[in-house]
Coordinates of C-alpha atoms and ligand atoms in Angstrom, one line a residue:
M1 CA 50.0 174.6 139.6
R2 CA 50.6 177.3 141.7
I3 CA 52.8 175.7 144.1
L4 CA 54.4 176.9 147.4
V5 CA 57.5 175.9 148.9
V6 CA 58.3 176.1 152.5
G7 CA 62.3 176.8 153.4
G8 CA 65.0 178.6 152.0
G9 CA 68.9 176.6 152.0
G10 CA 70.2 174.5 149.3
R11 CA 67.5 172.3 149.9
E12 CA 64.9 173.7 149.1
H13 CA 67.2 175.0 145.3
A14 CA 67.5 171.8 145.4
I15 CA 64.0 170.2 145.6
V16 CA 62.9 173.5 142.7
K17 CA 65.1 172.3 140.3
K18 CA 63.6 169.7 140.7
L19 CA 60.1 170.3 140.6
K20 CA 60.6 172.5 137.7
E21 CA 61.3 169.4 136.0
N22 CA 57.6 169.4 135.9
K23 CA 55.9 170.7 133.7
E24 CA 53.1 171.7 134.9
A25 CA 54.6 173.2 137.5
S26 CA 54.1 176.1 136.2
E27 CA 54.9 178.7 139.0
I28 CA 57.0 178.4 141.8
F29 CA 56.8 180.6 145.1
V30 CA 59.9 180.3 148.3
L31 CA 59.4 181.5 151.4
P32 CA 61.7 182.9 151.7
G33 CA 64.3 181.6 149.3
N34 CA 67.1 183.2 149.1
G35 CA 69.8 185.1 146.4
G36 CA 70.1 181.9 144.5
I37 CA 66.7 180.2 144.1
A38 CA 65.7 184.0 142.7
D39 CA 66.7 182.5 139.3
D40 CA 64.7 179.1 139.5
A41 CA 61.7 180.3 141.3
I42 CA 59.3 183.8 143.1
C43 CA 61.0 184.8 146.0
V44 CA 59.1 186.2 149.0
D45 CA 59.9 187.1 152.1
I46 CA 58.1 185.2 154.4
G47 CA 59.7 183.7 157.1
A48 CA 59.9 179.8 156.9
S49 CA 58.5 179.4 160.5
D50 CA 56.4 182.6 160.5
I51 CA 52.9 180.6 159.7
E52 CA 50.1 182.4 159.6
K53 CA 52.1 184.6 157.7
I54 CA 52.5 181.2 155.0
T55 CA 48.7 180.4 155.2
E56 CA 47.6 183.8 154.4
F57 CA 50.4 184.0 151.6
A58 CA 48.6 180.4 150.6
I59 CA 45.4 181.7 150.9
Q60 CA 45.8 184.8 148.9
N61 CA 48.0 183.7 145.6
K62 CA 45.4 180.4 145.4
I63 CA 48.6 178.3 146.0
D64 CA 47.7 174.1 144.3
Y65 CA 50.7 172.6 146.8
A66 CA 52.5 172.8 149.3
V67 CA 55.6 171.4 150.1
V68 CA 56.9 172.7 153.9
A69 CA 60.4 171.5 153.6
P70 CA 61.8 172.3 157.5
D71 CA 61.6 170.7 160.9
D72 CA 60.8 173.8 162.4
P73 CA 57.8 175.2 160.4
L74 CA 57.0 170.9 160.5
V75 CA 57.3 171.1 164.4
L76 CA 55.2 173.7 164.7
G77 CA 52.4 172.4 162.3
C78 CA 52.7 175.1 159.4
V79 CA 51.7 171.3 157.3
D80 CA 48.2 171.8 159.6
A81 CA 47.0 174.9 158.7
L82 CA 47.5 174.8 155.2
E83 CA 45.5 171.8 155.6
A84 CA 43.0 173.7 157.3
A85 CA 42.8 176.1 155.4
G86 CA 42.3 173.9 152.4
I87 CA 46.3 173.2 150.6
P88 CA 47.0 169.8 149.6
C89 CA 50.8 169.4 151.3
F90 CA 53.9 167.5 151.4
G91 CA 55.4 166.9 154.9
P92 CA 54.0 165.4 157.6
C93 CA 51.4 167.5 160.4
K94 CA 53.0 168.1 163.7
S95 CA 51.5 165.1 165.8
A96 CA 53.8 163.5 163.5
A97 CA 56.8 165.9 163.2
I98 CA 57.5 165.3 166.7
I99 CA 59.9 161.9 165.9
E100 CA 62.5 164.8 165.2
G101 CA 61.0 167.7 167.5
S102 CA 61.4 164.9 170.2
K103 CA 64.5 163.2 171.0
V104 CA 62.5 161.8 173.8
F105 CA 59.4 160.8 171.9
A106 CA 61.8 159.9 169.7
K107 CA 63.6 157.5 171.9
N108 CA 60.2 156.2 174.0
L109 CA 59.5 155.1 170.2
M110 CA 62.4 152.9 169.6
K111 CA 62.2 151.5 172.8
K112 CA 58.7 150.6 172.9
Y113 CA 58.3 148.7 169.3
G114 CA 61.3 146.6 169.2
I115 CA 63.6 149.2 167.2
P116 CA 67.1 149.0 167.7
T117 CA 69.1 152.3 168.2
A118 CA 71.2 152.5 171.3
A119 CA 70.2 152.3 175.0
Y120 CA 69.6 155.2 176.9
E121 CA 67.9 157.4 179.5
T122 CA 65.9 159.7 180.1
F123 CA 66.4 162.6 182.7
S124 CA 64.1 166.2 183.5
D125 CA 66.3 166.4 186.1
I126 CA 68.8 167.8 186.2
K127 CA 70.3 165.8 190.1
K128 CA 69.2 162.6 188.9
A129 CA 70.9 163.4 185.1
L130 CA 73.7 164.0 187.1
E131 CA 74.0 160.6 189.6
Y132 CA 73.2 158.4 186.9
I133 CA 75.9 160.1 185.1
E134 CA 78.6 159.1 188.0
N135 CA 78.0 155.3 187.0
A136 CA 77.5 155.2 182.9
P137 CA 79.7 154.4 181.2
V138 CA 82.5 156.7 178.9
P139 CA 82.0 157.3 176.2
T140 CA 78.6 159.0 176.4
V141 CA 76.7 160.7 174.4
V142 CA 74.4 163.7 175.9
K143 CA 71.4 165.1 173.9
A144 CA 68.7 168.2 174.4
D145 CA 65.7 167.1 173.5
G146 CA 64.5 169.7 171.6
L147 CA 65.6 171.6 168.2
A148 CA 68.8 172.9 168.9
L149 CA 69.4 173.6 164.8
G150 CA 71.1 170.2 164.6
K151 CA 73.5 171.1 167.7
G152 CA 71.7 169.6 170.2
V153 CA 74.7 167.3 170.6
I154 CA 77.4 166.8 172.8
I155 CA 79.8 163.2 173.2
A156 CA 81.3 163.5 175.9
E157 CA 84.6 161.2 176.1
T158 CA 85.1 161.6 180.1
R159 CA 82.3 161.4 183.0
E160 CA 83.0 165.4 183.9
D161 CA 82.9 166.5 179.9
A162 CA 79.4 164.2 180.9
R163 CA 78.3 166.2 184.1
A164 CA 79.6 169.4 182.1
A165 CA 77.8 169.0 179.3
V166 CA 74.7 168.1 180.9
I167 CA 74.5 171.0 183.6
S168 CA 75.1 173.7 180.3
I169 CA 71.7 171.4 178.7
M170 CA 69.6 171.4 181.6
K171 CA 71.3 175.0 183.6
D172 CA 73.1 177.5 181.5
K173 CA 69.9 176.3 178.4
K174 CA 72.9 176.4 176.7
F175 CA 70.0 174.6 173.3
G176 CA 67.0 177.3 175.3
E177 CA 63.7 175.6 175.8
S178 CA 64.9 172.2 174.2
G179 CA 67.0 171.8 176.6
N180 CA 64.7 170.7 179.5
E181 CA 65.0 167.5 179.0
I182 CA 67.6 165.6 178.1
V183 CA 68.4 162.1 176.8
I184 CA 71.8 160.6 177.7
E185 CA 73.2 157.7 175.4
E186 CA 74.7 155.0 175.2
F187 CA 77.9 155.8 172.6
L188 CA 77.5 153.8 169.5
Q189 CA 80.5 153.6 166.1
G190 CA 80.4 152.6 163.2
P191 CA 79.6 154.4 159.2
E192 CA 77.0 156.2 159.8
V193 CA 74.5 155.8 156.4
S194 CA 71.6 158.7 155.9
V195 CA 68.2 157.1 154.5
L196 CA 65.9 159.1 153.0
S197 CA 62.3 157.7 152.2
F198 CA 59.0 158.6 151.5
T199 CA 56.5 157.3 153.0
D200 CA 52.7 158.1 153.1
G201 CA 51.9 156.1 156.0
K202 CA 51.5 152.8 154.2
S203 CA 54.3 152.2 152.4
V204 CA 57.6 153.2 153.1
V205 CA 59.9 153.2 149.8
P206 CA 63.5 154.5 150.5
M207 CA 65.8 157.2 148.9
V208 CA 69.2 156.2 147.1
S209 CA 71.0 156.2 150.6
S210 CA 73.5 159.1 151.7
M211 CA 76.6 160.0 154.0
D212 CA 77.2 163.6 155.0
H213 CA 79.7 164.7 156.1
K214 CA 79.0 166.5 159.3
R215 CA 82.7 168.4 160.9
I216 CA 84.8 171.1 159.7
G217 CA 88.1 169.7 159.5
E218 CA 89.5 167.6 157.1
G219 CA 89.1 163.8 158.5
D220 CA 86.2 164.7 160.4
T221 CA 88.0 167.1 162.7
G222 CA 86.2 170.3 164.6
L223 CA 83.2 172.0 165.0
N224 CA 80.0 170.1 163.9
T225 CA 78.7 171.7 161.2
G226 CA 74.8 171.8 158.9
G227 CA 77.4 169.7 156.8
M228 CA 80.5 170.4 154.3
G229 CA 79.3 167.3 152.1
T230 CA 77.7 164.4 151.2
V231 CA 77.9 161.7 148.1
A232 CA 75.1 159.1 147.4
P233 CA 75.0 155.7 147.1
N234 CA 77.0 155.6 150.3
P235 CA 79.5 152.2 149.9
F236 CA 78.8 150.7 153.5
Y237 CA 75.2 150.6 152.8
T238 CA 74.5 147.3 151.1
E239 CA 71.7 145.6 149.7
Q240 CA 71.9 143.3 152.9
V241 CA 71.6 146.2 155.0
A242 CA 69.4 147.9 153.4
K243 CA 67.2 144.4 153.8
E244 CA 67.8 144.8 157.7
C245 CA 67.1 148.0 157.5
M246 CA 63.4 147.5 155.6
E247 CA 62.5 144.9 157.9
K248 CA 64.1 146.5 161.4
I249 CA 63.3 149.8 160.9
F250 CA 61.7 151.7 158.4
L251 CA 58.4 149.6 158.2
P252 CA 58.3 149.0 162.5
T253 CA 58.8 152.9 162.3
I254 CA 55.8 153.7 160.0
K255 CA 53.5 151.1 161.9
A256 CA 54.5 152.3 165.2
M257 CA 53.5 156.5 164.4
N258 CA 50.5 154.5 162.9
A259 CA 49.5 152.9 165.5
E260 CA 49.9 155.6 168.7
G261 CA 47.3 157.8 165.9
R262 CA 51.0 159.5 164.0
T263 CA 50.1 158.7 160.5
F264 CA 53.5 160.0 159.2
K265 CA 53.1 161.4 155.5
G266 CA 56.2 163.3 153.5
C267 CA 60.1 162.5 153.6
L268 CA 61.0 160.7 156.7
Y269 CA 64.7 160.7 156.9
F270 CA 67.2 158.4 158.9
G271 CA 70.2 158.5 160.1
L272 CA 71.5 155.6 160.4
M273 CA 74.8 153.7 162.6
L274 CA 76.1 150.2 161.5
T275 CA 77.4 149.0 164.5
K276 CA 79.7 145.7 164.7
T277 CA 75.6 144.3 166.6
G278 CA 73.3 145.9 163.3
P279 CA 72.1 148.6 161.8
K280 CA 70.4 151.5 164.8
V281 CA 69.2 154.1 164.2
I282 CA 71.1 157.9 165.6
E283 CA 67.9 159.4 165.1
Y284 CA 64.7 160.6 163.2
N285 CA 64.6 163.8 161.3
C286 CA 61.2 165.5 159.3
R287 CA 62.4 165.6 156.1
F288 CA 64.1 166.1 154.1
G289 CA 68.2 166.0 154.4
D290 CA 70.7 168.5 153.6
P291 CA 72.7 168.5 151.9
E292 CA 71.4 164.8 151.6
T293 CA 68.9 166.4 148.9
Q294 CA 71.1 168.2 147.0
V295 CA 72.7 164.2 146.4
V296 CA 69.4 162.1 146.4
L297 CA 67.3 164.5 144.1
P298 CA 69.5 165.3 141.4
L299 CA 70.1 160.8 140.5
L300 CA 65.9 160.8 141.0
E301 CA 64.7 159.7 137.5
S302 CA 60.9 159.6 138.7
D303 CA 59.1 163.1 138.3
L304 CA 59.1 164.7 142.0
L305 CA 56.0 166.3 142.1
T306 CA 54.0 163.0 141.3
I307 CA 56.1 161.2 144.3
M308 CA 55.1 163.9 146.3
K309 CA 50.6 164.2 145.8
A310 CA 51.1 160.9 145.9
V311 CA 52.3 160.9 149.6
T312 CA 49.6 163.5 149.8
D313 CA 46.4 161.5 148.7
G314 CA 48.3 157.6 150.0
N315 CA 48.5 156.3 146.9
L316 CA 52.8 155.7 146.6
E317 CA 53.0 151.9 146.1
N318 CA 51.4 153.1 142.9
V319 CA 53.7 154.8 142.1
D320 CA 57.5 153.8 139.8
I321 CA 59.8 155.7 141.7
R322 CA 63.4 155.0 140.4
F323 CA 66.9 155.9 141.9
S324 CA 69.7 156.5 138.7
D325 CA 72.8 153.7 139.4
R326 CA 75.2 156.7 138.8
S327 CA 76.9 157.9 142.0
A328 CA 76.7 162.2 142.8
C329 CA 79.1 164.1 144.7
C330 CA 78.0 167.4 147.0
V331 CA 80.5 169.6 148.1
I332 CA 79.5 172.6 150.0
M333 CA 81.6 176.5 150.0
A334 CA 80.8 178.2 153.3
A335 CA 82.3 181.7 154.3
D336 CA 85.9 181.3 155.7
G337 CA 85.2 181.3 159.9
Y338 CA 82.0 179.0 159.1
P339 CA 80.2 177.8 161.9
V340 CA 82.2 180.4 164.2
K341 CA 83.2 184.0 162.7
Y342 CA 82.2 185.0 160.0
E343 CA 81.7 188.0 157.2
K344 CA 78.9 188.9 154.9
G345 CA 78.7 190.5 152.4
K346 CA 81.1 188.5 149.6
E347 CA 80.5 189.0 145.8
I348 CA 80.1 185.2 144.5
F349 CA 80.8 184.3 141.3
I350 CA 79.8 181.7 139.4
P351 CA 80.0 180.8 135.7
S352 CA 76.5 180.7 134.0
E353 CA 77.0 177.3 132.5
I354 CA 76.7 175.4 136.4
K355 CA 74.7 177.1 137.3
D356 CA 71.6 173.9 137.4
K357 CA 74.9 172.6 139.4
V358 CA 75.1 174.9 142.4
Y359 CA 72.3 174.7 145.1
V360 CA 73.0 178.3 146.9
A361 CA 71.4 178.6 150.3
G362 CA 73.6 181.4 152.5
A363 CA 73.4 184.2 149.5
K364 CA 70.9 187.0 149.1
K365 CA 70.3 188.8 146.1
E366 CA 71.2 193.0 145.6
N367 CA 70.8 194.7 143.4
G368 CA 71.5 192.0 140.4
R369 CA 75.0 191.0 142.7
L370 CA 75.2 187.2 144.1
L371 CA 76.1 188.3 148.3
T372 CA 77.1 185.8 150.3
N373 CA 74.7 185.7 153.1
G374 CA 75.4 183.0 155.7
G375 CA 77.9 179.9 156.9
R376 CA 77.0 177.4 154.4
V377 CA 76.7 179.6 151.1
L378 CA 76.3 176.9 148.6
G379 CA 76.3 173.8 147.1
V380 CA 78.1 172.4 144.1
T381 CA 77.0 168.7 143.1
A382 CA 78.6 166.6 139.8
V383 CA 76.7 163.2 138.7
A384 CA 79.0 160.5 136.8
D385 CA 79.1 157.3 136.6
D386 CA 81.6 156.5 139.6
L387 CA 81.3 157.8 142.7
R388 CA 85.0 159.1 141.9
T389 CA 84.4 160.6 138.9
A390 CA 81.3 162.3 140.0
I391 CA 83.6 163.7 143.1
E392 CA 87.0 164.8 141.1
H393 CA 83.4 166.7 139.2
A394 CA 82.4 168.8 142.0
Y395 CA 86.2 169.4 142.8
K396 CA 86.7 170.9 139.2
L397 CA 82.8 172.9 139.1
A398 CA 83.6 174.2 142.9
E399 CA 87.1 175.7 141.6
T400 CA 85.4 177.3 139.0
I401 CA 83.0 179.0 141.5
N402 CA 84.4 182.0 143.4
F403 CA 83.9 184.3 146.4
D404 CA 86.2 186.2 148.7
G405 CA 87.3 183.4 151.6
A406 CA 85.8 180.6 150.3
Y407 CA 86.1 177.5 152.4
Y408 CA 85.4 173.5 151.6
R409 CA 86.2 170.4 153.0
R410 CA 88.6 168.6 150.2
D411 CA 88.1 165.2 151.6
I412 CA 84.5 165.4 151.0
G413 CA 83.6 161.4 149.5
K414 CA 87.1 160.2 150.3
K415 CA 86.3 157.5 153.4
A416 CA 83.8 156.4 150.9
L417 CA 86.2 155.7 148.2
K418 CA 88.5 153.6 150.5
A419 CA 85.3 151.6 151.8
I420 CA 84.8 151.0 147.0
M421 CA 88.3 149.9 147.2
E422 CA 88.8 147.6 149.9
K423 CA 84.8 145.9 148.8
Ligands
AMP501 P1 72.4 163.9 166.0 O1 71.8 165.7 165.7 O2 71.0 163.1 166.4 O3 72.6 163.4 164.5 O4 73.4 164.0 165.8 C1 74.5 164.5 165.9 C2 76.2 163.2 165.7 O5 76.2 163.3 166.6 C3 75.4 162.4 164.7 O6 75.7 162.4 163.1 C4 76.5 160.7 165.2 O7 78.0 161.3 164.4 C5 76.8 161.7 166.5 N1 75.9 160.7 167.5 C6 74.8 161.0 167.9 N2 74.8 160.0 168.7 C7 76.0 159.3 169.1 C8 76.2 158.0 169.3 N3 74.2 157.4 170.5 N4 76.5 157.2 169.6 C9 77.7 158.4 168.4 N5 77.6 159.4 168.1 C10 76.1 159.7 168.1
LIG502 N1 72.9 166.5 157.0 C1 71.2 166.5 158.6 C2 70.2 167.0 158.7 O1 69.6 167.1 157.4 O2 69.8 166.2 159.6

C-alpha cells in the first residue's frame, strides 16, 4: 500500500513511525517531510499547503491512502481535493476543518449547542471592540479569528493591554487577515488538558490524555512556543472528568458538527481547561497536536493504519482501540534563542540506538549530515511504567543528543508529577 503523509514536523514523524508498524504500509511518502523523517520514509519537496502539487503527486504516484496532518492544508481543503481525485484520506474536509480555522465559528457553535466554553463576544468592528473592552473584566483574552501559527491569542492583564491587543490584531494586522474578526473572551483558570480523539462523525474515541508545555521557560514563563514538551496521561484528567467531557463536550461537538452539515472525520483535538465549574473548551484543533502526538502514539497499542481507515470508511465503532496504561514523556530540543531569533545549520548527532525514540522536526539532510533547520529541532520520547521514570528516561536520552546551542526545558512533567503526589 502506498501511503502519503502531508506535513513535515515531529508530529508527522510520529505518525510515520506508527504507520510503519503495519506491514501493509510498504511505501510511505511525506510531503515535504524533513531530514530526520527521510530515514523512515521517502520525503519529497512539495510544501504542505501546496494542494495542487500534492494532489498531482498523489495521482501520479498512485497513492492508495493519504493522511493530511497540519492545520493549514486541512483548512484550505486538501482532503477535499484528494478525495475528488479518488484518494481516500484521513482528515476532515474543509467544511469541518473550520472548527479550527475560525475561532468565531467554534465559539458560535459552542454557544448554539450548549458546549461549555469561556463567555465571549465577537467583533469585526474595531470601534465596538474597543468600547466593549472599557467594561470587560480583566484579565481578558483577545483572539484573532483565523489560523495564526498558534500565536493569535493574547492574554491581557489590564484594560490597557487589552486595548493594545485589539489594535495590534485589528488595525496593525499583527496576524494578517486572521485578525479581521476577533473573539474577546473570559479568562479561565485551571489545569489544561489535551485530548485528541478519533472520530468518523458517528462515534468518538478519545486517545490517552496529555499535557503540553507551551512556554519557552521553566515554570511556564516567557513566550509561547509551538510546545516544549508533553506528558501522557495527564493526571488531572481523572475518570470522572473524562466521563463529564464525553457527555458534555465530545459527543455534543460531534453531533453539533453533523447538525451543521459539517461532519467531522479525522482527529479532533479538544484543548480543555478544568475550571472550578467544570471542564471547558479552550480550543478545538482539526488535527493531531504537536508535540502531543509524540507521547500519545507511542502509547497506542492498536494499529494506527487500521484505525485511520476505519475513520475514513465510517466504521470506527467496529475497531478495537487500546492504549497502554504506561506513561510517556517527550522533551523538545530547540535551537538557542527560539522562539525569537536562532541560528540554523548546526550538525545534529543522535546515537543510532535511540533513533526510534526521536521525532525530528526542524532539520534537513545535507551531504549525509543532519543539520538544524528550525526553532524546534526534535523531540525525544521515553515510555515507562510510571511517569517519574518516563521523565527520567526522556532526559537521559536528551543528554545523548547533541547540537550546538541545544536548549530544552528541564521541568517537563514536573507539574504532572506534583499532581500525582498530591492525589
Ligand atoms: P489557543 O491558541 O486557543 O490554544 O490559546 C493558547 C493558550 O492561551 C491556551 O493554551 C491557554 O493557555 C491560553 N488561553 C486561551 N484561551 C484562554 C482563556 N479563555 N482563559 C485562559 N487562558 C486561555
Ligand atoms: N500542542 C498544541 C497544538 O498542537 O496546537
